[in-house]
Amino acid sequence: MKQSVLITGGSRGIGAAAVLAFASAGYNVAFTWHHHGSAAEQVLARAQKIAPDRLILALQADAADAGQVSTAVRRAEQELGGLQALVCNAGIAQQKLFTDTTDEDWRRIMSVDLDGAFYACRAALPGMIHRKYGRILLVSSMWGQTGGSCEVAYSAAKAGLIGLGKALAKEEGPSGITVNVVAPGVIDTDMMAGFSAEDRAVLAEDTPVGRLGTPEEIARTLVFLADEASGYITGQVIGQNGGLVI
Ligand code: NAD
């Protein structure tokens, strides 16, 4: 079977690494982007170079907009001939004390990080249920497992993804669909741009394996979990954090 995947937020970081990893693994790949249009073009060109015989599609869609997400899923299904896998990766973070968090901050994080996954799963599931096969992967965070100080809204949204993934795994298992959550630790992407060199050194030192993670490491886990052979893994939270959460 020629496999197809849709990855949300594929213009950079973990999402971009996932686009390239799935293309390398022989998938037809659609990815959404909202910001960083020129970065999305570069990811598209790199993926096409890696897999010239595969369909690679870049679709502009705000993860927080149900209509745009649903349109992107429909287009991916039509142009790639159905979706076997969905990776809900689009996300934003914010470092702020809880007492400074406004309604707007809270809603923005929830709408991109949690609602966005709900919209994408809801749009992609009917096709997967119809074909009795699917792999859904939600990119959460170790803060969704443990809670992060100064990242309360983000932690709540990422914990929400864990609940979403576990419940969906139970509901959709009988339809041949697995749902798993990947919870990265500190991964060296643009999301870390606000951290100083000193902060990064401290983070690396605090991590048992002594370094930050790479987007490619997370991408490889996503490809592994999306594989047909991973069908007995479902409802799990796969921590990938260098030992920060044990
Ligand atoms: P990043 O900022 O480099 O990339 C985020 C991606 O999401 C980008 O492609 C961006 O365009 C996209 N995005 C943001 N808002 C969007 C929106 N409204 N609609 C569509 N796309 C949108 O960050 P990253 O580190 O690659 O993060 C990817 C995922 O991994 C996020 O869900 C993040 O919360 C999670 N994560 C990252 C880390 C880390 O340390 N970098 C740790 C744990 C979890």
PDB file of C-alpha atoms and ligand atoms in Angstrom:
ATOM      1  CA  MET A   1       0.000   0.000   0.000  1.00  0.00           C
ATOM      2  CA  LYS A   2       1.329   3.467  -0.888  1.00  0.00           C
ATOM      3  CA  GLN A   3       1.081   5.322   2.420  1.00  0.00           C
ATOM      4  CA  SER A   4       0.089   8.954   2.812  1.00  0.00           C
ATOM      5  CA  VAL A   5       0.472  11.249   5.799  1.00  0.00           C
ATOM      6  CA  LEU A   6      -0.681  14.738   6.735  1.00  0.00           C
ATOM      7  CA  ILE A   7       1.534  16.655   9.158  1.00  0.00           C
ATOM      8  CA  THR A   8       0.319  19.915  10.697  1.00  0.00           C
ATOM      9  CA  GLY A   9       2.847  22.716  11.179  1.00  0.00           C
ATOM     10  CA  GLY A  10       5.451  21.353   8.784  1.00  0.00           C
ATOM     11  CA  SER A  11       7.258  24.563   7.902  1.00  0.00           C
ATOM     12  CA  ARG A  12      10.054  24.198  10.453  1.00  0.00           C
ATOM     13  CA  GLY A  13      11.339  22.378  13.525  1.00  0.00           C
ATOM     14  CA  ILE A  14       9.922  18.955  14.386  1.00  0.00           C
ATOM     15  CA  GLY A  15       7.205  19.245  11.724  1.00  0.00           C
ATOM     16  CA  ALA A  16       9.725  19.980   8.957  1.00  0.00           C
ATOM     17  CA  ALA A  17      11.946  17.091  10.122  1.00  0.00           C
ATOM     18  CA  ALA A  18       8.851  14.855  10.053  1.00  0.00           C
ATOM     19  CA  VAL A  19       8.020  15.909   6.477  1.00  0.00           C
ATOM     20  CA  LEU A  20      11.524  14.911   5.373  1.00  0.00           C
ATOM     21  CA  ALA A  21      11.563  11.677   7.409  1.00  0.00           C
ATOM     22  CA  PHE A  22       8.199  10.497   6.055  1.00  0.00           C
ATOM     23  CA  ALA A  23       9.266  11.408   2.498  1.00  0.00           C
ATOM     24  CA  SER A  24      12.480   9.382   3.034  1.00  0.00           C
ATOM     25  CA  ALA A  25      10.369   6.475   4.287  1.00  0.00           C
ATOM     26  CA  GLY A  26       8.410   6.459   1.025  1.00  0.00           C
ATOM     27  CA  TYR A  27       5.240   8.238   2.078  1.00  0.00           C
ATOM     28  CA  ASN A  28       3.251  10.722   0.041  1.00  0.00           C
ATOM     29  CA  VAL A  29       3.296  13.736   2.331  1.00  0.00           C
ATOM     30  CA  ALA A  30       1.004  16.719   2.822  1.00  0.00           C
ATOM     31  CA  PHE A  31       1.881  19.321   5.386  1.00  0.00           C
ATOM     32  CA  THR A  32       0.197  22.462   6.605  1.00  0.00           C
ATOM     33  CA  TRP A  33       1.852  25.745   7.371  1.00  0.00           C
ATOM     34  CA  HIS A  34       0.525  29.025   8.674  1.00  0.00           C
ATOM     35  CA  HIS A  35       3.532  31.230   9.296  1.00  0.00           C
ATOM     36  CA  HIS A  36       6.930  31.031   7.621  1.00  0.00           C
ATOM     37  CA  GLY A  37       5.750  30.611   3.993  1.00  0.00           C
ATOM     38  CA  SER A  38       9.261  30.758   2.546  1.00  0.00           C
ATOM     39  CA  ALA A  39      10.431  28.107   5.033  1.00  0.00           C
ATOM     40  CA  ALA A  40       7.502  25.935   3.905  1.00  0.00           C
ATOM     41  CA  GLU A  41       8.642  26.329   0.280  1.00  0.00           C
ATOM     42  CA  GLN A  42      12.133  25.181   1.250  1.00  0.00           C
ATOM     43  CA  VAL A  43      10.777  22.151   3.103  1.00  0.00           C
ATOM     44  CA  LEU A  44       8.641  21.308   0.065  1.00  0.00           C
ATOM     45  CA  ALA A  45      11.660  21.553  -2.264  1.00  0.00           C
ATOM     46  CA  ARG A  46      13.836  19.417   0.040  1.00  0.00           C
ATOM     47  CA  ALA A  47      11.169  16.732   0.378  1.00  0.00           C
ATOM     48  CA  GLN A  48      10.625  16.658  -3.398  1.00  0.00           C
ATOM     49  CA  LYS A  49      14.370  16.192  -3.848  1.00  0.00           C
ATOM     50  CA  ILE A  50      14.450  13.347  -1.309  1.00  0.00           C
ATOM     51  CA  ALA A  51      11.430  11.590  -2.825  1.00  0.00           C
ATOM     52  CA  PRO A  52      10.972  12.674  -6.455  1.00  0.00           C
ATOM     53  CA  ASP A  53       8.512   9.852  -7.125  1.00  0.00           C
ATOM     54  CA  ARG A  54       6.219  10.806  -4.215  1.00  0.00           C
ATOM     55  CA  LEU A  55       3.532  13.462  -3.955  1.00  0.00           C
ATOM     56  CA  ILE A  56       4.506  16.262  -1.596  1.00  0.00           C
ATOM     57  CA  LEU A  57       1.923  18.921  -0.879  1.00  0.00           C
ATOM     58  CA  ALA A  58       2.214  22.147   1.144  1.00  0.00           C
ATOM     59  CA  LEU A  59      -1.116  23.591   2.281  1.00  0.00           C
ATOM     60  CA  GLN A  60      -1.650  26.867   4.090  1.00  0.00           C
ATOM     61  CA  ALA A  61      -3.989  26.330   7.047  1.00  0.00           C
ATOM     62  CA  ASP A  62      -4.246  27.911  10.479  1.00  0.00           C
ATOM     63  CA  ALA A  63      -4.441  25.034  12.973  1.00  0.00           C
ATOM     64  CA  ALA A  64      -6.787  27.140  15.094  1.00  0.00           C
ATOM     65  CA  ASP A  65      -9.332  27.504  12.277  1.00  0.00           C
ATOM     66  CA  ALA A  66     -11.654  24.505  11.969  1.00  0.00           C
ATOM     67  CA  GLY A  67     -12.690  25.389   8.409  1.00  0.00           C
ATOM     68  CA  GLN A  68      -9.121  25.782   7.142  1.00  0.00           C
ATOM     69  CA  VAL A  69      -8.036  22.534   8.798  1.00  0.00           C
ATOM     70  CA  SER A  70     -10.970  20.638   7.355  1.00  0.00           C
ATOM     71  CA  THR A  71     -10.270  22.029   3.860  1.00  0.00           C
ATOM     72  CA  ALA A  72      -6.594  21.026   4.163  1.00  0.00           C
ATOM     73  CA  VAL A  73      -7.541  17.480   5.219  1.00  0.00           C
ATOM     74  CA  ARG A  74     -10.000  17.167   2.293  1.00  0.00           C
ATOM     75  CA  ARG A  75      -7.367  18.381  -0.199  1.00  0.00           C
ATOM     76  CA  ALA A  76      -4.731  16.033   1.200  1.00  0.00           C
ATOM     77  CA  GLU A  77      -7.159  13.113   0.988  1.00  0.00           C
ATOM     78  CA  GLN A  78      -8.145  13.971  -2.575  1.00  0.00           C
ATOM     79  CA  GLU A  79      -4.654  14.651  -3.916  1.00  0.00           C
ATOM     80  CA  LEU A  80      -2.830  11.871  -2.059  1.00  0.00           C
ATOM     81  CA  GLY A  81      -5.656   9.351  -2.396  1.00  0.00           C
ATOM     82  CA  GLY A  82      -6.662   9.038   1.285  1.00  0.00           C
ATOM     83  CA  LEU A  83      -4.659   9.411   4.483  1.00  0.00           C
ATOM     84  CA  GLN A  84      -3.216   6.495   6.432  1.00  0.00           C
ATOM     85  CA  ALA A  85      -1.524   8.720   8.998  1.00  0.00           C
ATOM     86  CA  LEU A  86      -2.071  12.081  10.653  1.00  0.00           C
ATOM     87  CA  VAL A  87       0.537  13.903  12.740  1.00  0.00           C
ATOM     88  CA  CYS A  88      -0.860  16.769  14.831  1.00  0.00           C
ATOM     89  CA  ASN A  89       2.299  18.740  15.430  1.00  0.00           C
ATOM     90  CA  ALA A  90       1.436  22.443  15.020  1.00  0.00           C
ATOM     91  CA  GLY A  91       1.973  24.228  18.275  1.00  0.00           C
ATOM     92  CA  ILE A  92       2.979  27.434  19.986  1.00  0.00           C
ATOM     93  CA  ALA A  93       4.458  27.992  23.422  1.00  0.00           C
ATOM     94  CA  GLN A  94       4.570  30.937  25.769  1.00  0.00           C
ATOM     95  CA  GLN A  95       6.637  31.527  28.881  1.00  0.00           C
ATOM     96  CA  LYS A  96       4.535  33.563  31.271  1.00  0.00           C
ATOM     97  CA  LEU A  97       3.599  33.488  34.927  1.00  0.00           C
ATOM     98  CA  PHE A  98       0.099  32.099  35.388  1.00  0.00           C
ATOM     99  CA  THR A  99      -0.952  35.284  37.209  1.00  0.00           C
ATOM    100  CA  ASP A 100       0.034  37.314  34.101  1.00  0.00           C
ATOM    101  CA  THR A 101      -1.777  35.029  31.654  1.00  0.00           C
ATOM    102  CA  THR A 102      -4.636  36.824  29.924  1.00  0.00           C
ATOM    103  CA  ASP A 103      -7.796  35.315  28.453  1.00  0.00           C
ATOM    104  CA  GLU A 104      -6.279  35.981  25.046  1.00  0.00           C
ATOM    105  CA  ASP A 105      -3.003  34.149  25.905  1.00  0.00           C
ATOM    106  CA  TRP A 106      -4.946  31.170  27.238  1.00  0.00           C
ATOM    107  CA  ARG A 107      -7.321  30.961  24.233  1.00  0.00           C
ATOM    108  CA  ARG A 108      -4.516  31.343  21.676  1.00  0.00           C
ATOM    109  CA  ILE A 109      -2.488  28.453  23.170  1.00  0.00           C
ATOM    110  CA  MET A 110      -5.577  26.263  23.579  1.00  0.00           C
ATOM    111  CA  SER A 111      -6.843  26.994  20.088  1.00  0.00           C
ATOM    112  CA  VAL A 112      -3.587  26.196  18.285  1.00  0.00           C
ATOM    113  CA  ASP A 113      -2.211  23.401  20.502  1.00  0.00           C
ATOM    114  CA  LEU A 114      -5.390  21.569  21.539  1.00  0.00           C
ATOM    115  CA  ASP A 115      -8.328  22.669  19.373  1.00  0.00           C
ATOM    116  CA  GLY A 116      -6.070  22.331  16.320  1.00  0.00           C
ATOM    117  CA  ALA A 117      -5.544  18.619  17.001  1.00  0.00           C
ATOM    118  CA  PHE A 118      -9.272  18.139  17.648  1.00  0.00           C
ATOM    119  CA  TYR A 119     -10.122  19.760  14.288  1.00  0.00           C
ATOM    120  CA  ALA A 120      -7.541  17.694  12.395  1.00  0.00           C
ATOM    121  CA  CYS A 121      -8.555  14.383  14.011  1.00  0.00           C
ATOM    122  CA  ARG A 122     -12.242  15.091  13.447  1.00  0.00           C
ATOM    123  CA  ALA A 123     -11.641  15.855   9.774  1.00  0.00           C
ATOM    124  CA  ALA A 124      -9.347  12.877   9.109  1.00  0.00           C
ATOM    125  CA  LEU A 125     -11.170  10.179  11.088  1.00  0.00           C
ATOM    126  CA  PRO A 126     -14.156   9.497   8.773  1.00  0.00           C
ATOM    127  CA  GLY A 127     -11.801   8.481   5.939  1.00  0.00           C
ATOM    128  CA  MET A 128      -9.730   6.294   8.283  1.00  0.00           C
ATOM    129  CA  ILE A 129     -12.855   4.684   9.757  1.00  0.00           C
ATOM    130  CA  HIS A 130     -14.154   4.040   6.244  1.00  0.00           C
ATOM    131  CA  ARG A 131     -10.902   2.272   5.292  1.00  0.00           C
ATOM    132  CA  LYS A 132     -10.659   0.600   8.738  1.00  0.00           C
ATOM    133  CA  TYR A 133      -7.066   1.741   9.075  1.00  0.00           C
ATOM    134  CA  GLY A 134      -5.313   4.759  10.523  1.00  0.00           C
ATOM    135  CA  ARG A 135      -2.394   6.021  12.564  1.00  0.00           C
ATOM    136  CA  ILE A 136      -2.885   9.206  14.563  1.00  0.00           C
ATOM    137  CA  LEU A 137       0.058  10.821  16.326  1.00  0.00           C
ATOM    138  CA  LEU A 138      -0.250  13.776  18.650  1.00  0.00           C
ATOM    139  CA  VAL A 139       2.813  15.836  19.506  1.00  0.00           C
ATOM    140  CA  SER A 140       2.442  16.797  23.160  1.00  0.00           C
ATOM    141  CA  SER A 141       5.287  17.732  25.512  1.00  0.00           C
ATOM    142  CA  MET A 142       6.893  16.529  28.713  1.00  0.00           C
ATOM    143  CA  TRP A 143       5.187  19.577  30.277  1.00  0.00           C
ATOM    144  CA  GLY A 144       1.881  17.873  29.480  1.00  0.00           C
ATOM    145  CA  GLN A 145       3.098  14.994  31.672  1.00  0.00           C
ATOM    146  CA  THR A 146       4.728  16.896  34.512  1.00  0.00           C
ATOM    147  CA  GLY A 147       3.546  20.525  34.273  1.00  0.00           C
ATOM    148  CA  GLY A 148       5.962  23.344  33.519  1.00  0.00           C
ATOM    149  CA  SER A 149       6.397  26.382  35.719  1.00  0.00           C
ATOM    150  CA  CYS A 150       5.706  29.603  33.752  1.00  0.00           C
ATOM    151  CA  GLU A 151       4.064  27.484  31.046  1.00  0.00           C
ATOM    152  CA  VAL A 152       0.714  26.731  32.660  1.00  0.00           C
ATOM    153  CA  ALA A 153      -1.484  27.286  29.585  1.00  0.00           C
ATOM    154  CA  TYR A 154       0.925  25.287  27.409  1.00  0.00           C
ATOM    155  CA  SER A 155       1.083  22.483  30.000  1.00  0.00           C
ATOM    156  CA  ALA A 156      -2.716  22.355  30.178  1.00  0.00           C
ATOM    157  CA  ALA A 157      -3.063  22.199  26.390  1.00  0.00           C
ATOM    158  CA  LYS A 158      -0.388  19.505  26.101  1.00  0.00           C
ATOM    159  CA  ALA A 159      -1.988  17.478  28.929  1.00  0.00           C
ATOM    160  CA  GLY A 160      -5.241  17.827  27.004  1.00  0.00           C
ATOM    161  CA  LEU A 161      -3.577  16.155  24.025  1.00  0.00           C
ATOM    162  CA  ILE A 162      -2.674  13.193  26.236  1.00  0.00           C
ATOM    163  CA  GLY A 163      -6.316  12.835  27.297  1.00  0.00           C
ATOM    164  CA  LEU A 164      -7.467  13.214  23.705  1.00  0.00           C
ATOM    165  CA  GLY A 165      -5.026  10.564  22.508  1.00  0.00           C
ATOM    166  CA  LYS A 166      -5.865   8.016  25.211  1.00  0.00           C
ATOM    167  CA  ALA A 167      -9.634   8.407  24.806  1.00  0.00           C
ATOM    168  CA  LEU A 168      -9.478   8.319  21.000  1.00  0.00           C
ATOM    169  CA  ALA A 169      -7.321   5.201  21.134  1.00  0.00           C
ATOM    170  CA  LYS A 170     -10.083   3.429  23.065  1.00  0.00           C
ATOM    171  CA  GLU A 171     -12.875   4.695  20.855  1.00  0.00           C
ATOM    172  CA  GLU A 172     -11.189   4.041  17.509  1.00  0.00           C
ATOM    173  CA  GLY A 173      -9.243   0.859  18.237  1.00  0.00           C
ATOM    174  CA  PRO A 174     -12.080  -1.329  16.937  1.00  0.00           C
ATOM    175  CA  SER A 175     -11.957   0.672  13.665  1.00  0.00           C
ATOM    176  CA  GLY A 176      -8.328  -0.323  13.055  1.00  0.00           C
ATOM    177  CA  ILE A 177      -6.990   3.054  14.117  1.00  0.00           C
ATOM    178  CA  THR A 178      -4.167   3.528  16.592  1.00  0.00           C
ATOM    179  CA  VAL A 179      -3.599   6.800  18.430  1.00  0.00           C
ATOM    180  CA  ASN A 180      -0.384   7.615  20.245  1.00  0.00           C
ATOM    181  CA  VAL A 181       1.137  10.667  21.858  1.00  0.00           C
ATOM    182  CA  VAL A 182       4.775  11.679  21.566  1.00  0.00           C
ATOM    183  CA  ALA A 183       5.965  13.865  24.434  1.00  0.00           C
ATOM    184  CA  PRO A 184       9.273  15.537  23.572  1.00  0.00           C
ATOM    185  CA  GLY A 185      11.558  17.045  26.196  1.00  0.00           C
ATOM    186  CA  VAL A 186      13.808  19.936  25.232  1.00  0.00           C
ATOM    187  CA  ILE A 187      14.329  19.825  21.485  1.00  0.00           C
ATOM    188  CA  ASP A 188      16.676  22.149  19.656  1.00  0.00           C
ATOM    189  CA  THR A 189      14.264  24.057  17.369  1.00  0.00           C
ATOM    190  CA  ASP A 190      13.256  27.685  16.797  1.00  0.00           C
ATOM    191  CA  MET A 191      10.800  27.245  19.673  1.00  0.00           C
ATOM    192  CA  MET A 192      13.919  27.420  21.872  1.00  0.00           C
ATOM    193  CA  ALA A 193      15.100  30.674  20.264  1.00  0.00           C
ATOM    194  CA  GLY A 194      14.148  32.680  23.364  1.00  0.00           C
ATOM    195  CA  PHE A 195      16.593  30.692  25.526  1.00  0.00           C
ATOM    196  CA  SER A 196      20.085  32.123  26.036  1.00  0.00           C
ATOM    197  CA  ALA A 197      23.227  30.055  25.460  1.00  0.00           C
ATOM    198  CA  GLU A 198      23.619  29.833  29.266  1.00  0.00           C
ATOM    199  CA  ASP A 199      20.038  28.585  29.704  1.00  0.00           C
ATOM    200  CA  ARG A 200      20.581  25.983  27.004  1.00  0.00           C
ATOM    201  CA  ALA A 201      23.811  24.826  28.654  1.00  0.00           C
ATOM    202  CA  VAL A 202      21.987  24.445  31.993  1.00  0.00           C
ATOM    203  CA  LEU A 203      19.159  22.528  30.302  1.00  0.00           C
ATOM    204  CA  ALA A 204      21.668  20.192  28.648  1.00  0.00           C
ATOM    205  CA  GLU A 205      23.483  19.660  31.952  1.00  0.00           C
ATOM    206  CA  ASP A 206      20.199  18.867  33.737  1.00  0.00           C
ATOM    207  CA  THR A 207      19.347  16.245  31.119  1.00  0.00           C
ATOM    208  CA  PRO A 208      20.675  12.768  31.956  1.00  0.00           C
ATOM    209  CA  VAL A 209      21.975  12.197  28.410  1.00  0.00           C
ATOM    210  CA  GLY A 210      23.715  15.594  28.602  1.00  0.00           C
ATOM    211  CA  ARG A 211      22.292  17.351  25.564  1.00  0.00           C
ATOM    212  CA  LEU A 212      19.157  18.743  23.932  1.00  0.00           C
ATOM    213  CA  GLY A 213      17.180  16.518  21.569  1.00  0.00           C
ATOM    214  CA  THR A 214      17.022  16.996  17.818  1.00  0.00           C
ATOM    215  CA  PRO A 215      13.917  17.348  15.629  1.00  0.00           C
ATOM    216  CA  GLU A 216      15.160  14.397  13.573  1.00  0.00           C
ATOM    217  CA  GLU A 217      15.027  12.133  16.648  1.00  0.00           C
ATOM    218  CA  ILE A 218      11.354  12.990  17.208  1.00  0.00           C
ATOM    219  CA  ALA A 219      10.630  12.562  13.493  1.00  0.00           C
ATOM    220  CA  ARG A 220      12.078   9.036  13.505  1.00  0.00           C
ATOM    221  CA  THR A 221       9.775   8.088  16.393  1.00  0.00           C
ATOM    222  CA  LEU A 222       6.782   9.451  14.486  1.00  0.00           C
ATOM    223  CA  VAL A 223       7.685   7.384  11.419  1.00  0.00           C
ATOM    224  CA  PHE A 224       8.114   4.285  13.603  1.00  0.00           C
ATOM    225  CA  LEU A 225       4.716   4.753  15.269  1.00  0.00           C
ATOM    226  CA  ALA A 226       3.014   5.426  11.912  1.00  0.00           C
ATOM    227  CA  ASP A 227       4.232   2.127  10.511  1.00  0.00           C
ATOM    228  CA  GLU A 228       1.753  -0.645   9.858  1.00  0.00           C
ATOM    229  CA  ALA A 229       3.978  -2.891  12.009  1.00  0.00           C
ATOM    230  CA  SER A 230       3.364  -0.655  15.069  1.00  0.00           C
ATOM    231  CA  GLY A 231      -0.309  -1.663  15.210  1.00  0.00           C
ATOM    232  CA  TYR A 232      -0.122  -3.118  18.743  1.00  0.00           C
ATOM    233  CA  ILE A 233       1.016   0.197  20.225  1.00  0.00           C
ATOM    234  CA  THR A 234      -1.929   2.453  20.984  1.00  0.00           C
ATOM    235  CA  GLY A 235      -3.024   4.908  23.659  1.00  0.00           C
ATOM    236  CA  GLN A 236       0.587   5.328  24.753  1.00  0.00           C
ATOM    237  CA  VAL A 237       2.556   8.405  25.685  1.00  0.00           C
ATOM    238  CA  ILE A 238       6.054   8.014  24.308  1.00  0.00           C
ATOM    239  CA  GLY A 239       8.384  10.270  26.252  1.00  0.00           C
ATOM    240  CA  GLN A 240      11.431  11.367  24.294  1.00  0.00           C
ATOM    241  CA  ASN A 241      13.295  13.612  26.685  1.00  0.00           C
ATOM    242  CA  GLY A 242      16.833  12.345  27.244  1.00  0.00           C
ATOM    243  CA  GLY A 243      15.820  11.066  30.679  1.00  0.00           C
ATOM    244  CA  LEU A 244      14.410  14.345  32.038  1.00  0.00           C
ATOM    245  CA  VAL A 245      11.162  12.540  32.892  1.00  0.00           C
ATOM    246  CA  ILE A 246      11.674   9.095  34.381  1.00  0.00           C
TER     247      ILE A 246
HETATM  248  P1  NAD B   1       8.572  25.462  15.966  1.00  0.00           P
HETATM  249  O1  NAD B   1       8.121  26.767  16.496  1.00  0.00           O
HETATM  250  O2  NAD B   1       9.921  25.356  15.356  1.00  0.00           O
HETATM  251  O3  NAD B   1       7.511  24.887  14.926  1.00  0.00           O
HETATM  252  C1  NAD B   1       6.138  24.942  15.181  1.00  0.00           C
HETATM  253  C2  NAD B   1       5.408  24.640  13.907  1.00  0.00           C
HETATM  254  O4  NAD B   1       4.006  24.848  14.141  1.00  0.00           O
HETATM  255  C3  NAD B   1       5.818  25.582  12.785  1.00  0.00           C
HETATM  256  O5  NAD B   1       5.845  24.878  11.572  1.00  0.00           O
HETATM  257  C4  NAD B   1       4.705  26.621  12.819  1.00  0.00           C
HETATM  258  O6  NAD B   1       4.512  27.264  11.568  1.00  0.00           O
HETATM  259  C5  NAD B   1       3.517  25.755  13.170  1.00  0.00           C
HETATM  260  N1  NAD B   1       2.422  26.550  13.673  1.00  0.00           N
HETATM  261  C6  NAD B   1       2.417  27.438  14.697  1.00  0.00           C
HETATM  262  N2  NAD B   1       1.211  28.016  14.810  1.00  0.00           N
HETATM  263  C7  NAD B   1       0.431  27.471  13.835  1.00  0.00           C
HETATM  264  C8  NAD B   1      -0.897  27.632  13.429  1.00  0.00           C
HETATM  265  N3  NAD B   1      -1.724  28.511  14.037  1.00  0.00           N
HETATM  266  N4  NAD B   1      -1.348  26.913  12.382  1.00  0.00           N
HETATM  267  C9  NAD B   1      -0.548  26.030  11.744  1.00  0.00           C
HETATM  268  N5  NAD B   1       0.736  25.839  12.066  1.00  0.00           N
HETATM  269  C10 NAD B   1       1.212  26.541  13.107  1.00  0.00           C
HETATM  270  O7  NAD B   1       8.427  24.453  17.171  1.00  0.00           O
HETATM  271  P2  NAD B   1       8.834  22.910  17.333  1.00  0.00           P
HETATM  272  O8  NAD B   1       9.798  22.860  18.433  1.00  0.00           O
HETATM  273  O9  NAD B   1       9.153  22.282  16.035  1.00  0.00           O
HETATM  274  O10 NAD B   1       7.435  22.357  17.891  1.00  0.00           O
HETATM  275  C11 NAD B   1       6.644  21.414  17.191  1.00  0.00           C
HETATM  276  C12 NAD B   1       5.718  20.763  18.190  1.00  0.00           C
HETATM  277  O11 NAD B   1       6.498  20.102  19.174  1.00  0.00           O
HETATM  278  C13 NAD B   1       4.834  21.753  18.935  1.00  0.00           C
HETATM  279  O12 NAD B   1       3.554  21.210  19.122  1.00  0.00           O
HETATM  280  C14 NAD B   1       5.546  21.901  20.257  1.00  0.00           C
HETATM  281  O13 NAD B   1       4.677  22.286  21.287  1.00  0.00           O
HETATM  282  C15 NAD B   1       6.092  20.513  20.454  1.00  0.00           C
HETATM  283  N6  NAD B   1       7.219  20.451  21.397  1.00  0.00           N
HETATM  284  C16 NAD B   1       8.381  21.101  21.148  1.00  0.00           C
HETATM  285  C17 NAD B   1       9.412  21.024  22.090  1.00  0.00           C
HETATM  286  C18 NAD B   1      10.730  21.722  21.922  1.00  0.00           C
HETATM  287  O14 NAD B   1      11.523  21.719  22.869  1.00  0.00           O
HETATM  288  N7  NAD B   1      11.052  22.298  20.773  1.00  0.00           N
HETATM  289  C19 NAD B   1       9.229  20.276  23.249  1.00  0.00           C
HETATM  290  C20 NAD B   1       8.033  19.614  23.452  1.00  0.00           C
HETATM  291  C21 NAD B   1       7.025  19.710  22.514  1.00  0.00           C
END
